[in-house]
Structure formats: structure tokens, C-alpha cells
Amino acid sequence: MHIWEVSMSNKQRDIQTSIDTSILAGEFSKYLKEIASDIHPALSDVGIQILHNQLKGHICTSLDDLIQDAGNDSPLKSLKKGTLETMISESVLFGDGTELSPFVVENSLFYTHKFWKYEQELADWINHRAKLESPVTEEVVRFISENFAEIGNEPDWQKVAVLLSQIKPFMILSGGPGTGKTHTVKQIIRTSLKNDPEMKIGLAAPTGKAAQRMNESLGDTNTGIKAVTLHSLLGARGTSYNFSFNESNPLSYELVIVDEASMMDLPMWVHLIRALSGSTRLILLGDQYQLESVEAGSILGDICEHSDNSFSSNIVRYLDDRRIQISDSSSLNDCIITLTKSFRFGNDSGIYQLSESIKKGDSNRVEEILHSDAYPDVTLVGPGNEAVDSLIENYATKPFRKAVYSKKYLDFYYEYQILSALRKGKNGVEKLNQIIEHHIKKSIGIAQTNEWYEGRPVMITRNNRILQVKNGEIGICNYEEGSGYTISFEGSLSKKISVSRIQDYEPAYVNTIHKSQGSEYKNVAIILPEGLNKLFSKELLYTAVTRARQSLLVIGSLSTIKGLIVQNSNRRSGLSNKIWRA
């Protein structure tokens, strides 16, 4: 690794963790001057903006965005665009990737060198894998057909996905909640083991919670295969992207299946593909319309951007279904299946109709659904203290009192869940959890000074290898004579950890929408901010709505909701062009 790459990595970590970004901007300018001592202040600002946008989730950025996002006192504002382009083309700080430079300019997009390399490596891998196929025997085709009954006039996309999983070495299975991704994966595993009983299969997800959900949903496959976090699968060493398994030491699996792929950032994608041997198949599951990863990239959305459930003539021949459209588009289309039929919700479900309308960006239809009496499972309540007070009583205090008598505290947690778009502020997670705990303690006669009480739900906020708990895992407080207060975690309720050993946690009556990804609840209440924020998007709203299984309560103004629907996250990258126009 070159010294400037190490420096870039350290600068990124500093900028992410520091409060005083102005000081760090100054430090980064000094770093750039070490490479180009006569650097113009405008070029220094360009470099800082590229890095800043990367930390906001963009893999790359355009010059127009760099100029627009610059502060009013930035020297970028005083230069004509043409002059700036000339300065960039003549500077040693910017290159085309053929030689080392801190930044790469490609197709008028600006990258840090490291992320340009990441994107190019992933694009090359996808383009290569998309062209490969394996022959499928008649016996395998017959086995698949026997496990799927005819469902009507539409193609059975689950059946198609299972067959494609045996043909293509790389496949993405996309679909919203209740479309049958779990059932399809079970059939993929069964078919793969039928074809090769000794096959080694690895299951993984980006977070501990998502891995646990995967284990729960695939629990009846009777294979003994357990899902782990991607970091565990790759053999993470420390907190950075440093893994035991890589191109020099690949994983021993013949098939790797990853759930909740929308949560994977660009570096994780790259480290995953590096750890796969040339013969390992990779299948990824996710919902391309959900929130993207916390870190840079919206990779799943980029890959699925132009997919349309049409396939090349050769693949259609394998599928033997005249209802499937033949396409002359990119071979990447042969690697992506989108499940479209909801088995959880009927067409008369307000939750389903609302989520579909949000996904399509149809704000008028959203308004119609929220105001219609035809969808009793969806309710809109205007913002205000009265709405929040009612929410706390009906979604927290009252259900918790019921759980006290039944002792089914985990059931209570998954029956009612409050989601907030904010962490801090009046209706943020921290404040609401504090208020709810106060009400619950008062309601069941617990002193306000007592932190721990039976049934208290908590969420782990940082991985702890010693205790074997992961960020995002939910635990329930219990009390036993002789043991005192302990925490039992979902999926392993028999394992109990003393509350005195738990360090990084928070109450979990209210969660952020981001933290709710990968989870589902019977009744969901969403508290939206009062007014728009450019960090919020329709993907945030879609993710929140699709957490609900039975009923949905939305607290917020219609103007905010309609504003969110037309506000896409639009993370900038060049990946889609590199793989769809290859």
C-alpha cells in the first residue's frame, strides 16, 4: 500500500470521528500540500469536497456538485468552471487511474483513488461473472419443477430464481417484504444440496440482527448451516477492513448467500468478492428500494437499476416458459430476479398499497391512501404533543403493562414498535425512550432511580466479542433470585448476561428507522420530523412503512410525507454505467 493511501484512510477516519471538521479540513489541506507544494487553494477545496461527499455516502461526485456544495467564502466560487477544469487537468493531484494520484477523474466524475479502484474492481468482477453460465441437468430442472406448482398467468419468479441460481455464478434476488425471498432461498439451498450433497454453503448478513433473522427464517431447512455477520464470515481482524479471507486465502465455500445486501457498502462488496474463489457462487438477497448502506454507496440499487425480469434467449430456453420476455440487453439482466407478488399482503392492504406508491414516487396516490377509509390498517395523525402522548400510551405503556402479567416481554417488543427518523431532538429516539421509561416505571410502580427492571428492552450499540453480542441485537431484562438482573438476547434466550457486564446499550422502545432494517413488527408507529431535511428520503419512508405486518400509524404532516416521496437519496456513483453499458 502506498503512503498516500494510508494517509487518506487515516484522514477519513479522523473526519468521521471528529466534531471540529474545520480543523480537519485544514489538516487535509496540509496533507495535499505535501504532495503538491504549490497547490492552489481552490484545488485544495476540491479535494476536501470530494472526501466530504464520500463520507456523506457518494462514491464519486461531479464538478458542478463540488462547486455548489462549497462554502460562500471558498475560492471555488471565484473561478470560472472552465478555468477550474484546466487547473485540475494540469494538477498532479488528479489523474485517470493509470498512475497513482490522490484523486481520479473519470467521465467527469471525481473519486478518491481508493474508491475509484474499489468501483472498478467490483464492476470488472460483475461484468465477468455475468457472462458465465453452468449447464443444468434435466434431473435438476425436474427437481425444481416438482417443488413449484403452477400459479396462474404470470411466470413463477421464485421458480425462475431457483433455476437461475444453478446456471449463473452470481445472482441477486430482490423483492419487497412478503414476496417470498426466504422461501426461494430455502429452495435454492435444497436444490444445491440435491445437486451436490457435500456442498459447503456459507450464510451471512451485514449485521448481527440481520444474521439472526436469517437463522430464524431458514431454521427449518435442517441443514445445520448458521448465518453469521459478513465480518465474521470474512474473518475480521480489528475494526477496519482487514480480513483473514481474501484473494490470497479464499473462503472454502462453493456457495455463499448474503441477506440484506442493500446494507452493504462499497468496501464490503469488494472485500467479499475478493474472498471468493473462481468457482464459488454468490447469491445476494435484498430490497433495492430500501435505505442504502450507512457508509458510501447504494450498490444494490446501482446493480438492479435497469433489471426488468427479462432474459437472454439462451436463459429463456433453460427456463422453458413462453411467458418470460426475451431481452437483448446486458447479460447482467440474466443475473437479477425481482419477486413481485406479495404473499403477505392482499391488494386491499393499505400497508402494501402505501409502500408500492412510495416506491413509485406517486405522492398523490399516497395522499389518497392515507385519507381513505378503505384502508383501516393505515392511519395518519397530524404532529403535536397530543398525538405523541397517545402514541406512548397505546404503543408502549399499555402493551408493557399487559406484558408484565403474561411475562411475554419479547412478544411485546415485536408486537408494538415505534420508529423515529431522528436520533436527537424533541421526537428523537433518545428523548422518546427517556419519556417512555418514565411513564412505564410510574405505571407499574418502579422507582424512577432504578435503571433495570424486568421486561426492559435494550439494544446493543457496539460489538462486544467477549460477551458475543453485536451492534443492533435486542435483549430483554429478566430478574431471578440469586442471579439478579440479567439480559437474554433474541435467538439465544437461554444465554443470560449480567446487566453489570453490559456496557454499550440503549433502551429500545423506540428505534431509528435505520436500526429497524432487517426487522418486522406486527404494529408499527412512525414519527416523522416536522419539516424536511435533505438527509431524509423516500427510501427512508419506504423502509419504515415496510417494517409493519398488520397495522401502521404515521405521525406527521402530509406536506412532509409528500416532500419525502419526491426526495430521493441519489447517491452518486459510476457503477451502473460500468456494468449496464459494458
Coordinates of C-alpha atoms in Angstrom, one line a residue:
M1 CA 0.0 0.0 0.0
H2 CA 1.3 3.4 -0.9
I3 CA 1.9 6.1 1.8
W4 CA -0.8 8.5 0.4
E5 CA -3.4 5.7 0.5
V6 CA -2.6 5.1 4.2
S7 CA -2.8 8.8 4.9
M8 CA -6.1 9.1 3.0
S9 CA -7.6 6.3 5.2
N10 CA -6.4 8.0 8.4
K11 CA -7.9 11.3 7.3
Q12 CA -11.2 9.6 6.6
R13 CA -11.3 8.1 10.0
D14 CA -10.4 11.4 11.6
I15 CA -13.1 13.3 9.7
Q16 CA -15.7 10.7 10.6
T17 CA -15.0 10.8 14.3
S18 CA -14.1 14.4 14.9
I19 CA -16.5 17.2 15.8
D20 CA -14.4 20.0 14.6
T21 CA -14.4 19.4 10.8
S22 CA -12.9 22.9 10.0
I23 CA -9.7 21.9 11.8
L24 CA -9.6 18.6 9.9
A25 CA -10.1 20.4 6.7
G26 CA -7.1 22.4 7.5
E27 CA -5.1 19.3 8.3
F28 CA -6.2 17.7 5.0
S29 CA -5.1 20.8 3.1
K30 CA -1.6 20.4 4.7
Y31 CA -1.6 16.8 3.6
L32 CA -2.4 17.8 0.0
K33 CA 0.4 20.4 0.1
E34 CA 2.9 17.7 1.0
I35 CA 2.1 16.2 -2.5
A36 CA 1.8 19.5 -4.4
S37 CA 3.5 22.3 -2.5
D38 CA 2.2 25.0 -4.9
I39 CA -1.4 23.8 -4.8
H40 CA -4.0 26.4 -5.5
P41 CA -6.5 26.9 -2.6
A42 CA -9.3 26.1 -5.0
L43 CA -7.8 22.7 -5.7
S44 CA -7.4 22.1 -2.0
D45 CA -11.1 22.8 -1.6
V46 CA -12.0 20.4 -4.5
G47 CA -10.1 17.6 -2.7
I48 CA -11.7 18.3 0.6
Q49 CA -15.2 18.4 -1.0
I50 CA -14.5 15.0 -2.8
L51 CA -13.6 13.4 0.5
H52 CA -16.5 15.1 2.3
N53 CA -19.0 13.9 -0.2
Q54 CA -17.6 10.4 0.0
L55 CA -18.2 10.5 3.8
K56 CA -21.8 11.5 3.1
G57 CA -22.3 8.3 1.1
H58 CA -21.3 9.3 -2.5
I59 CA -18.7 7.1 -4.2
C60 CA -17.9 10.0 -6.5
T61 CA -19.1 13.5 -7.3
S62 CA -19.4 15.9 -10.2
L63 CA -17.6 19.2 -10.6
D64 CA -21.0 21.0 -10.5
D65 CA -21.8 19.4 -7.1
L66 CA -18.3 20.3 -5.8
I67 CA -18.8 24.0 -6.7
Q68 CA -22.4 24.1 -5.5
D69 CA -21.5 22.5 -2.1
A70 CA -18.5 24.7 -1.5
G71 CA -18.9 27.5 1.1
N72 CA -19.6 31.0 0.1
D73 CA -16.0 32.0 1.1
S74 CA -14.4 29.2 -0.9
P75 CA -12.0 30.2 -3.7
L76 CA -14.0 27.8 -5.9
K77 CA -16.8 30.4 -6.1
S78 CA -14.5 33.0 -7.6
L79 CA -13.3 30.8 -10.5
K80 CA -15.0 30.1 -13.8
K81 CA -15.8 26.4 -14.4
G82 CA -13.5 26.3 -17.5
T83 CA -10.6 27.7 -15.6
L84 CA -11.1 25.3 -12.8
E85 CA -11.2 22.3 -15.2
T86 CA -7.9 23.4 -16.7
M87 CA -6.3 23.7 -13.3
I88 CA -7.5 20.2 -12.4
S89 CA -6.2 18.7 -15.7
E90 CA -2.8 20.2 -15.0
S91 CA -2.5 19.2 -11.3
V92 CA -0.6 16.1 -10.1
L93 CA -3.4 15.6 -7.5
F94 CA -5.8 14.4 -10.2
G95 CA -5.3 11.5 -12.6
D96 CA -7.1 9.0 -14.8
G97 CA -6.2 6.0 -12.6
T98 CA -3.3 4.7 -14.7
E99 CA -0.8 6.3 -12.3
L100 CA -1.0 7.0 -8.6
S101 CA -2.7 10.2 -7.6
P102 CA -4.9 11.1 -4.6
F103 CA -7.9 11.7 -6.9
V104 CA -9.2 10.2 -10.1
V105 CA -11.3 11.9 -12.7
E106 CA -13.4 9.6 -15.0
N107 CA -16.3 10.6 -17.2
S108 CA -16.4 14.0 -15.5
L109 CA -16.8 12.3 -12.1
F110 CA -14.3 12.8 -9.2
Y111 CA -13.2 10.0 -6.9
T112 CA -10.7 9.4 -4.2
H113 CA -8.2 6.9 -5.8
K114 CA -9.1 4.2 -3.4
F115 CA -12.8 4.3 -4.1
W116 CA -12.2 4.5 -7.9
K117 CA -10.2 1.3 -7.6
Y118 CA -13.0 -0.3 -5.5
E119 CA -15.7 0.6 -8.0
Q120 CA -13.6 -0.5 -11.0
E121 CA -12.8 -3.8 -9.3
L122 CA -16.4 -4.6 -8.5
A123 CA -17.6 -3.6 -12.0
D124 CA -14.9 -5.9 -13.6
W125 CA -15.9 -8.8 -11.4
I126 CA -19.6 -8.3 -12.1
N127 CA -19.1 -8.0 -15.8
H128 CA -17.0 -11.1 -15.9
R129 CA -19.4 -13.2 -13.7
A130 CA -22.5 -12.0 -15.6
K131 CA -21.2 -13.7 -18.8
L132 CA -20.6 -17.1 -17.2
E133 CA -23.1 -20.0 -17.2
S134 CA -23.1 -23.6 -16.0
P135 CA -25.1 -26.3 -17.7
V136 CA -28.1 -27.7 -15.8
T137 CA -29.1 -31.3 -16.0
E138 CA -32.7 -32.4 -16.8
E139 CA -32.7 -34.0 -13.3
V140 CA -32.2 -30.7 -11.6
V141 CA -34.8 -29.0 -13.8
R142 CA -37.3 -31.7 -12.9
F143 CA -36.5 -31.5 -9.2
I144 CA -37.1 -27.7 -9.3
S145 CA -40.4 -28.1 -11.2
E146 CA -41.6 -30.7 -8.7
N147 CA -41.3 -28.1 -5.9
F148 CA -43.3 -25.4 -7.6
A149 CA -46.9 -25.6 -8.6
E150 CA -48.3 -23.6 -11.4
I151 CA -49.6 -20.2 -10.1
G152 CA -51.5 -18.8 -13.0
N153 CA -50.9 -16.5 -15.9
E154 CA -47.7 -14.9 -14.6
P155 CA -44.3 -16.6 -14.5
D156 CA -43.3 -18.0 -11.2
W157 CA -40.3 -15.8 -10.4
Q158 CA -39.4 -17.9 -7.4
K159 CA -39.0 -20.9 -9.6
V160 CA -37.1 -18.9 -12.1
A161 CA -34.7 -17.7 -9.4
V162 CA -34.0 -21.2 -8.2
L163 CA -33.2 -22.3 -11.7
L164 CA -31.0 -19.3 -12.4
S165 CA -29.1 -19.9 -9.1
Q166 CA -27.9 -23.2 -10.7
I167 CA -27.0 -21.6 -14.0
K168 CA -25.3 -18.3 -13.0
P169 CA -22.4 -17.9 -10.7
F170 CA -23.7 -14.6 -9.5
M171 CA -27.3 -13.8 -8.8
I172 CA -29.3 -11.1 -7.0
L173 CA -32.8 -11.9 -5.6
S174 CA -34.6 -8.6 -5.0
G175 CA -38.1 -8.1 -3.6
G176 CA -40.2 -6.3 -1.0
P177 CA -41.4 -7.8 2.2
G178 CA -43.6 -10.9 1.9
T179 CA -42.6 -11.6 -1.7
G180 CA -41.1 -15.0 -0.8
K181 CA -37.3 -14.3 -0.7
T182 CA -36.9 -16.7 2.3
H183 CA -38.9 -19.5 0.6
T184 CA -36.9 -19.1 -2.5
V185 CA -33.6 -19.3 -0.7
K186 CA -34.8 -22.5 1.0
Q187 CA -35.4 -24.0 -2.4
I188 CA -32.1 -22.8 -3.7
I189 CA -30.3 -24.5 -0.8
R190 CA -32.3 -27.7 -1.2
T191 CA -31.6 -27.8 -5.0
S192 CA -27.9 -27.0 -4.5
L193 CA -27.6 -29.9 -2.0
K194 CA -29.6 -32.2 -4.2
N195 CA -27.1 -31.5 -7.0
D196 CA -24.1 -31.8 -4.6
P197 CA -24.8 -33.3 -1.2
E198 CA -21.3 -32.4 0.0
M199 CA -21.6 -28.7 -1.0
K200 CA -20.3 -26.2 1.6
I201 CA -22.6 -23.3 1.9
G202 CA -22.0 -20.1 3.8
L203 CA -24.8 -17.8 5.0
A204 CA -24.1 -14.2 6.1
A205 CA -25.7 -10.8 6.6
P206 CA -24.2 -7.3 7.2
T207 CA -25.3 -7.1 10.9
G208 CA -25.8 -9.4 13.8
K209 CA -29.5 -8.7 13.9
A210 CA -29.9 -9.5 10.2
A211 CA -27.9 -12.7 10.6
Q212 CA -30.1 -13.7 13.5
R213 CA -33.2 -13.0 11.4
M214 CA -31.7 -15.1 8.6
N215 CA -31.2 -18.0 11.1
E216 CA -34.8 -17.7 12.3
S217 CA -36.3 -17.7 8.8
L218 CA -34.2 -20.5 7.5
G219 CA -34.4 -22.6 10.7
D220 CA -36.4 -25.4 9.2
T221 CA -34.0 -26.2 6.3
N222 CA -32.5 -28.9 8.6
T223 CA -29.0 -28.3 7.1
G224 CA -27.3 -27.1 10.3
I225 CA -26.0 -24.1 8.4
K226 CA -25.8 -21.0 10.6
A227 CA -25.7 -17.4 9.3
V228 CA -23.0 -15.1 10.6
T229 CA -22.2 -11.5 10.1
L230 CA -20.1 -10.7 7.0
H231 CA -17.3 -9.6 9.2
S232 CA -17.3 -13.0 10.9
L233 CA -17.6 -14.8 7.5
L234 CA -14.5 -13.0 6.2
G235 CA -12.5 -13.3 9.5
A236 CA -12.4 -9.7 10.6
R237 CA -9.2 -8.7 12.3
G238 CA -9.8 -5.5 14.3
T239 CA -12.3 -2.8 13.4
S240 CA -11.0 -1.8 9.9
Y241 CA -11.5 -3.7 6.6
N242 CA -8.8 -6.2 7.5
F243 CA -9.9 -9.7 6.9
S244 CA -8.3 -13.2 7.1
F245 CA -10.0 -14.3 4.0
N246 CA -9.0 -12.5 0.8
E247 CA -7.7 -13.2 -2.7
S248 CA -4.7 -15.0 -1.3
N249 CA -6.8 -17.0 1.2
P250 CA -10.3 -17.6 -0.3
L251 CA -13.2 -19.0 1.6
S252 CA -13.8 -22.7 1.2
Y253 CA -17.5 -22.5 0.4
E254 CA -18.9 -23.5 -3.0
L255 CA -21.9 -21.2 -2.4
V256 CA -22.2 -18.0 -0.4
I257 CA -25.7 -16.4 0.3
V258 CA -25.9 -12.9 1.7
D259 CA -29.1 -11.4 3.1
E260 CA -30.0 -7.7 3.4
A261 CA -27.5 -6.8 0.7
S262 CA -28.8 -3.2 0.5
M263 CA -26.9 -2.5 3.7
M264 CA -23.6 -3.4 2.2
D265 CA -21.2 -0.5 1.4
L266 CA -18.7 -0.5 -1.5
P267 CA -15.7 -1.6 0.5
M268 CA -17.6 -4.6 1.9
W269 CA -18.7 -5.7 -1.5
V270 CA -15.1 -5.6 -2.7
H271 CA -13.7 -7.5 0.2
L272 CA -16.4 -10.1 -0.2
I273 CA -15.7 -10.8 -3.8
R274 CA -12.0 -10.9 -3.1
A275 CA -12.6 -13.7 -0.7
L276 CA -14.4 -15.9 -3.2
S277 CA -12.6 -18.4 -5.3
G278 CA -13.3 -18.6 -9.0
S279 CA -15.7 -21.5 -8.5
T280 CA -17.7 -20.0 -5.6
R281 CA -21.2 -18.9 -6.5
L282 CA -22.6 -15.8 -4.9
I283 CA -26.3 -15.1 -4.2
L284 CA -27.4 -11.8 -2.7
L285 CA -30.9 -11.0 -1.3
G286 CA -32.3 -7.6 -0.6
D287 CA -34.8 -4.9 -1.4
Q288 CA -33.3 -2.4 -3.8
Y289 CA -35.8 0.3 -2.7
Q290 CA -34.7 0.2 1.0
L291 CA -32.3 2.5 2.7
E292 CA -28.8 2.1 1.4
S293 CA -25.7 1.4 3.5
V294 CA -24.6 3.7 6.2
E295 CA -21.2 4.2 4.5
A296 CA -20.5 5.0 0.9
G297 CA -22.6 3.6 -2.0
S298 CA -26.0 2.3 -2.9
I299 CA -24.6 -0.7 -4.6
L300 CA -27.6 -3.0 -4.7
G301 CA -29.7 -0.2 -6.3
D302 CA -27.0 0.5 -8.8
I303 CA -26.7 -3.1 -9.8
C304 CA -30.5 -3.6 -10.1
E305 CA -31.2 -0.2 -11.7
H306 CA -32.1 -1.4 -15.2
S307 CA -33.2 -5.0 -14.4
D308 CA -36.7 -5.9 -15.6
N309 CA -37.2 -9.7 -15.3
S310 CA -36.4 -10.3 -19.0
F311 CA -33.6 -12.6 -20.1
S312 CA -31.4 -13.6 -22.9
S313 CA -32.7 -16.2 -25.4
N314 CA -30.3 -18.8 -24.0
I315 CA -31.6 -18.4 -20.5
V316 CA -35.2 -18.4 -21.6
R317 CA -34.5 -21.7 -23.3
Y318 CA -33.4 -23.1 -20.0
L319 CA -36.4 -21.6 -18.2
D320 CA -38.8 -23.1 -20.8
D321 CA -41.6 -20.6 -20.1
R322 CA -43.0 -18.7 -23.1
R323 CA -44.5 -16.0 -20.7
I324 CA -40.9 -14.7 -20.0
Q325 CA -39.8 -11.9 -22.2
I326 CA -36.6 -12.3 -24.2
S327 CA -34.2 -9.3 -23.9
D328 CA -31.2 -8.3 -25.9
S329 CA -29.9 -6.1 -23.0
S330 CA -26.9 -6.6 -20.9
S331 CA -26.0 -10.1 -19.7
L332 CA -26.3 -8.7 -16.2
N333 CA -30.1 -8.9 -16.7
D334 CA -29.7 -12.7 -16.6
C335 CA -28.3 -12.4 -13.0
I336 CA -31.2 -10.4 -11.4
I337 CA -34.6 -11.6 -10.4
T338 CA -37.2 -9.3 -8.8
L339 CA -40.0 -11.0 -6.9
T340 CA -43.2 -9.0 -7.5
K341 CA -46.1 -11.0 -5.9
S342 CA -46.8 -10.2 -2.2
F343 CA -47.9 -13.3 -0.3
R344 CA -48.2 -11.4 2.9
F345 CA -50.5 -8.6 1.8
G346 CA -53.5 -8.6 -0.4
N347 CA -54.2 -5.8 -2.9
D348 CA -56.7 -4.4 -0.3
S349 CA -53.9 -3.9 2.2
G350 CA -53.1 -0.2 3.0
I351 CA -49.6 -1.1 4.0
Y352 CA -48.9 -2.8 0.7
Q353 CA -50.6 -0.1 -1.4
L354 CA -48.8 2.7 0.5
S355 CA -45.3 1.0 0.1
E356 CA -45.9 0.5 -3.6
S357 CA -46.9 4.1 -4.1
I358 CA -43.9 5.4 -2.1
K359 CA -41.6 3.2 -4.2
K360 CA -43.1 4.6 -7.4
G361 CA -42.9 8.2 -6.1
D362 CA -46.6 8.7 -6.5
S363 CA -47.4 11.3 -3.9
N364 CA -51.0 11.8 -5.0
R365 CA -51.7 8.1 -4.5
V366 CA -50.1 8.2 -1.1
E367 CA -52.3 11.1 -0.1
E368 CA -55.4 9.2 -1.3
I369 CA -54.4 6.1 0.7
L370 CA -53.7 8.0 3.9
H371 CA -57.1 9.8 3.7
S372 CA -59.2 6.8 2.6
D373 CA -61.5 4.7 4.8
A374 CA -60.8 1.7 2.6
Y375 CA -57.5 1.0 4.3
P376 CA -58.1 0.7 8.0
D377 CA -54.6 -0.8 8.6
V378 CA -53.1 2.6 7.8
T379 CA -53.7 5.7 9.9
L380 CA -52.3 9.2 9.5
V381 CA -52.3 11.5 12.6
G382 CA -51.0 15.1 12.5
P383 CA -48.0 16.1 14.6
G384 CA -48.3 17.5 18.1
N385 CA -48.0 16.7 21.7
E386 CA -51.4 15.1 21.9
A387 CA -50.5 12.6 19.2
V388 CA -47.2 11.7 20.9
D389 CA -48.9 11.3 24.3
S390 CA -51.4 8.9 22.8
L391 CA -48.7 7.0 21.0
I392 CA -46.7 6.5 24.2
E393 CA -49.8 5.2 26.0
N394 CA -51.0 2.9 23.2
Y395 CA -47.7 1.6 21.8
A396 CA -45.6 1.4 25.0
T397 CA -47.2 1.9 28.4
K398 CA -50.4 -0.1 27.9
P399 CA -48.8 -3.0 26.0
F400 CA -46.0 -3.2 28.5
R401 CA -48.4 -3.5 31.4
K402 CA -50.1 -6.4 29.6
A403 CA -46.7 -8.0 29.1
V404 CA -46.0 -7.7 32.8
Y405 CA -48.9 -10.1 33.5
S406 CA -48.1 -12.6 30.7
K407 CA -44.3 -12.4 31.1
K408 CA -44.0 -12.4 27.3
Y409 CA -41.8 -9.4 27.0
L410 CA -40.2 -10.3 23.7
D411 CA -43.6 -10.8 22.2
F412 CA -44.5 -7.3 23.4
Y413 CA -41.4 -5.9 21.7
Y414 CA -42.3 -7.4 18.3
E415 CA -46.0 -6.6 18.6
Y416 CA -45.5 -2.8 19.0
Q417 CA -42.6 -0.8 17.8
I418 CA -42.1 3.0 17.5
L419 CA -39.7 4.2 14.8
S420 CA -38.3 7.7 14.5
A421 CA -36.4 9.4 11.7
L422 CA -34.3 11.3 14.3
R423 CA -31.9 10.3 17.0
K424 CA -31.9 13.6 18.8
G425 CA -34.4 16.3 19.3
K426 CA -38.0 16.6 20.6
N427 CA -39.3 13.4 18.8
G428 CA -35.9 11.7 18.5
V429 CA -35.1 8.2 19.8
E430 CA -33.2 9.3 22.8
K431 CA -35.8 11.7 24.2
L432 CA -38.8 9.4 23.4
N433 CA -37.1 6.4 25.1
Q434 CA -36.5 8.6 28.2
I435 CA -40.1 9.7 28.3
I436 CA -41.5 6.2 27.8
E437 CA -39.3 4.7 30.5
H438 CA -40.6 7.4 32.9
H439 CA -44.2 6.5 32.1
I440 CA -43.7 2.8 32.3
K441 CA -41.9 3.0 35.7
K442 CA -44.7 5.2 37.0
S443 CA -47.4 2.9 35.6
I444 CA -46.0 -0.3 37.2
G445 CA -44.7 1.2 40.4
I446 CA -40.9 1.2 39.8
A447 CA -38.8 3.9 41.3
Q448 CA -37.5 6.3 38.7
T449 CA -34.0 5.9 40.1
N450 CA -34.0 2.2 39.2
E451 CA -32.3 1.7 35.8
W452 CA -33.1 -2.0 35.5
Y453 CA -36.4 -3.7 35.7
E454 CA -38.0 -6.9 34.4
G455 CA -39.0 -6.7 30.7
R456 CA -36.9 -3.7 29.8
P457 CA -35.8 -4.0 26.2
V458 CA -32.4 -2.8 25.2
M459 CA -30.4 -2.6 22.0
I460 CA -26.6 -3.2 21.9
T461 CA -24.9 -0.2 20.2
R462 CA -21.4 -1.7 19.8
N463 CA -20.0 -5.2 19.1
N464 CA -18.5 -7.0 22.1
R465 CA -16.5 -10.1 21.2
I466 CA -16.0 -11.1 24.8
L467 CA -19.8 -11.1 25.5
Q468 CA -20.6 -12.3 22.0
V469 CA -23.2 -9.6 21.4
K470 CA -23.4 -7.4 18.3
N471 CA -24.5 -3.9 17.4
G472 CA -28.2 -3.9 16.9
E473 CA -29.1 -7.0 18.9
I474 CA -32.1 -6.8 21.1
G475 CA -32.1 -8.1 24.7
I476 CA -34.8 -8.3 27.4
C477 CA -34.1 -7.7 31.1
N478 CA -35.0 -10.6 33.5
Y479 CA -34.8 -11.0 37.3
E480 CA -34.0 -14.2 39.0
E481 CA -33.4 -14.9 42.7
G482 CA -29.7 -15.4 43.2
S483 CA -28.7 -14.1 39.8
G484 CA -30.2 -10.6 40.0
Y485 CA -30.9 -8.7 36.7
T486 CA -29.7 -10.3 33.5
I487 CA -30.2 -9.8 29.8
S488 CA -31.4 -12.5 27.5
F489 CA -30.9 -11.9 23.8
E490 CA -33.2 -12.8 20.9
G491 CA -32.3 -16.1 19.3
S492 CA -30.4 -17.3 22.4
L493 CA -32.7 -16.6 25.3
S494 CA -31.0 -19.3 27.3
K495 CA -27.8 -17.3 27.3
K496 CA -28.0 -14.7 30.1
I497 CA -25.6 -11.9 30.7
S498 CA -25.5 -9.9 33.9
V499 CA -26.5 -6.2 33.5
S500 CA -23.3 -5.2 35.2
R501 CA -21.3 -6.6 32.2
I502 CA -23.3 -4.8 29.5
Q503 CA -21.6 -1.6 28.6
D504 CA -22.8 -0.2 25.3
Y505 CA -26.6 -0.2 25.0
E506 CA -29.7 2.0 24.9
P507 CA -33.5 1.4 25.7
A508 CA -35.3 0.0 22.7
Y509 CA -38.9 1.1 23.0
V510 CA -38.1 3.5 20.1
N511 CA -35.6 2.8 17.3
T512 CA -34.3 4.7 14.4
I513 CA -35.6 3.7 11.0
H514 CA -32.0 2.8 10.1
K515 CA -31.7 0.4 13.0
S516 CA -35.0 -1.2 12.1
Q517 CA -33.7 -2.5 8.8
G518 CA -34.0 -6.3 8.7
S519 CA -36.7 -6.4 11.3
E520 CA -40.5 -6.7 11.2
Y521 CA -43.2 -5.8 13.7
K522 CA -46.9 -6.5 14.0
N523 CA -47.9 -2.9 14.7
V524 CA -45.6 0.0 13.7
A525 CA -45.8 3.7 14.5
I526 CA -43.6 6.1 12.6
I527 CA -42.8 9.6 13.9
L528 CA -41.7 11.9 11.1
P529 CA -39.8 15.2 11.6
E530 CA -41.6 18.5 11.4
G531 CA -40.3 19.8 8.1
L532 CA -38.0 18.4 5.5
N533 CA -34.3 17.5 5.9
K534 CA -32.1 16.9 2.9
L535 CA -30.8 13.7 4.7
F536 CA -34.2 12.2 4.6
S537 CA -35.6 10.5 1.5
K538 CA -38.4 8.3 0.1
E539 CA -36.1 5.3 0.8
L540 CA -36.3 6.2 4.5
L541 CA -40.1 6.4 4.4
Y542 CA -40.4 3.1 2.4
T543 CA -38.1 1.3 4.8
A544 CA -40.2 2.4 7.8
V545 CA -43.5 1.5 6.2
T546 CA -42.4 -1.9 5.2
R547 CA -41.4 -2.9 8.7
A548 CA -45.2 -3.2 9.6
R549 CA -47.0 -6.5 9.2
Q550 CA -50.5 -5.7 10.4
S551 CA -51.1 -2.0 11.1
L552 CA -49.3 1.2 10.5
L553 CA -49.6 4.6 12.3
V554 CA -47.9 7.6 10.8
I555 CA -47.5 10.7 12.9
G556 CA -46.5 13.7 10.7
S557 CA -47.8 16.3 8.3
L558 CA -48.9 15.3 4.8
S559 CA -46.6 18.0 3.4
T560 CA -43.6 16.3 5.0
I561 CA -44.7 12.9 3.7
K562 CA -45.2 14.2 0.1
G563 CA -41.9 16.1 0.3
L564 CA -40.1 12.9 1.3
I565 CA -41.6 10.9 -1.6
V566 CA -40.0 13.2 -4.2
Q567 CA -36.7 13.4 -2.4
N568 CA -34.5 10.5 -3.5
S569 CA -31.2 9.8 -1.8
N570 CA -29.4 9.9 -5.2
R571 CA -26.0 8.7 -4.1
R572 CA -23.6 9.4 -6.9
S573 CA -21.6 6.6 -8.5
G574 CA -20.3 5.4 -11.8
L575 CA -21.1 1.7 -11.2
S576 CA -24.4 1.5 -13.0
N577 CA -22.8 2.8 -16.3
K578 CA -19.8 0.5 -15.9
I579 CA -21.9 -2.7 -15.6
W580 CA -25.0 -1.9 -17.7
R581 CA -23.1 -0.4 -20.7
A582 CA -20.3 -3.0 -20.6

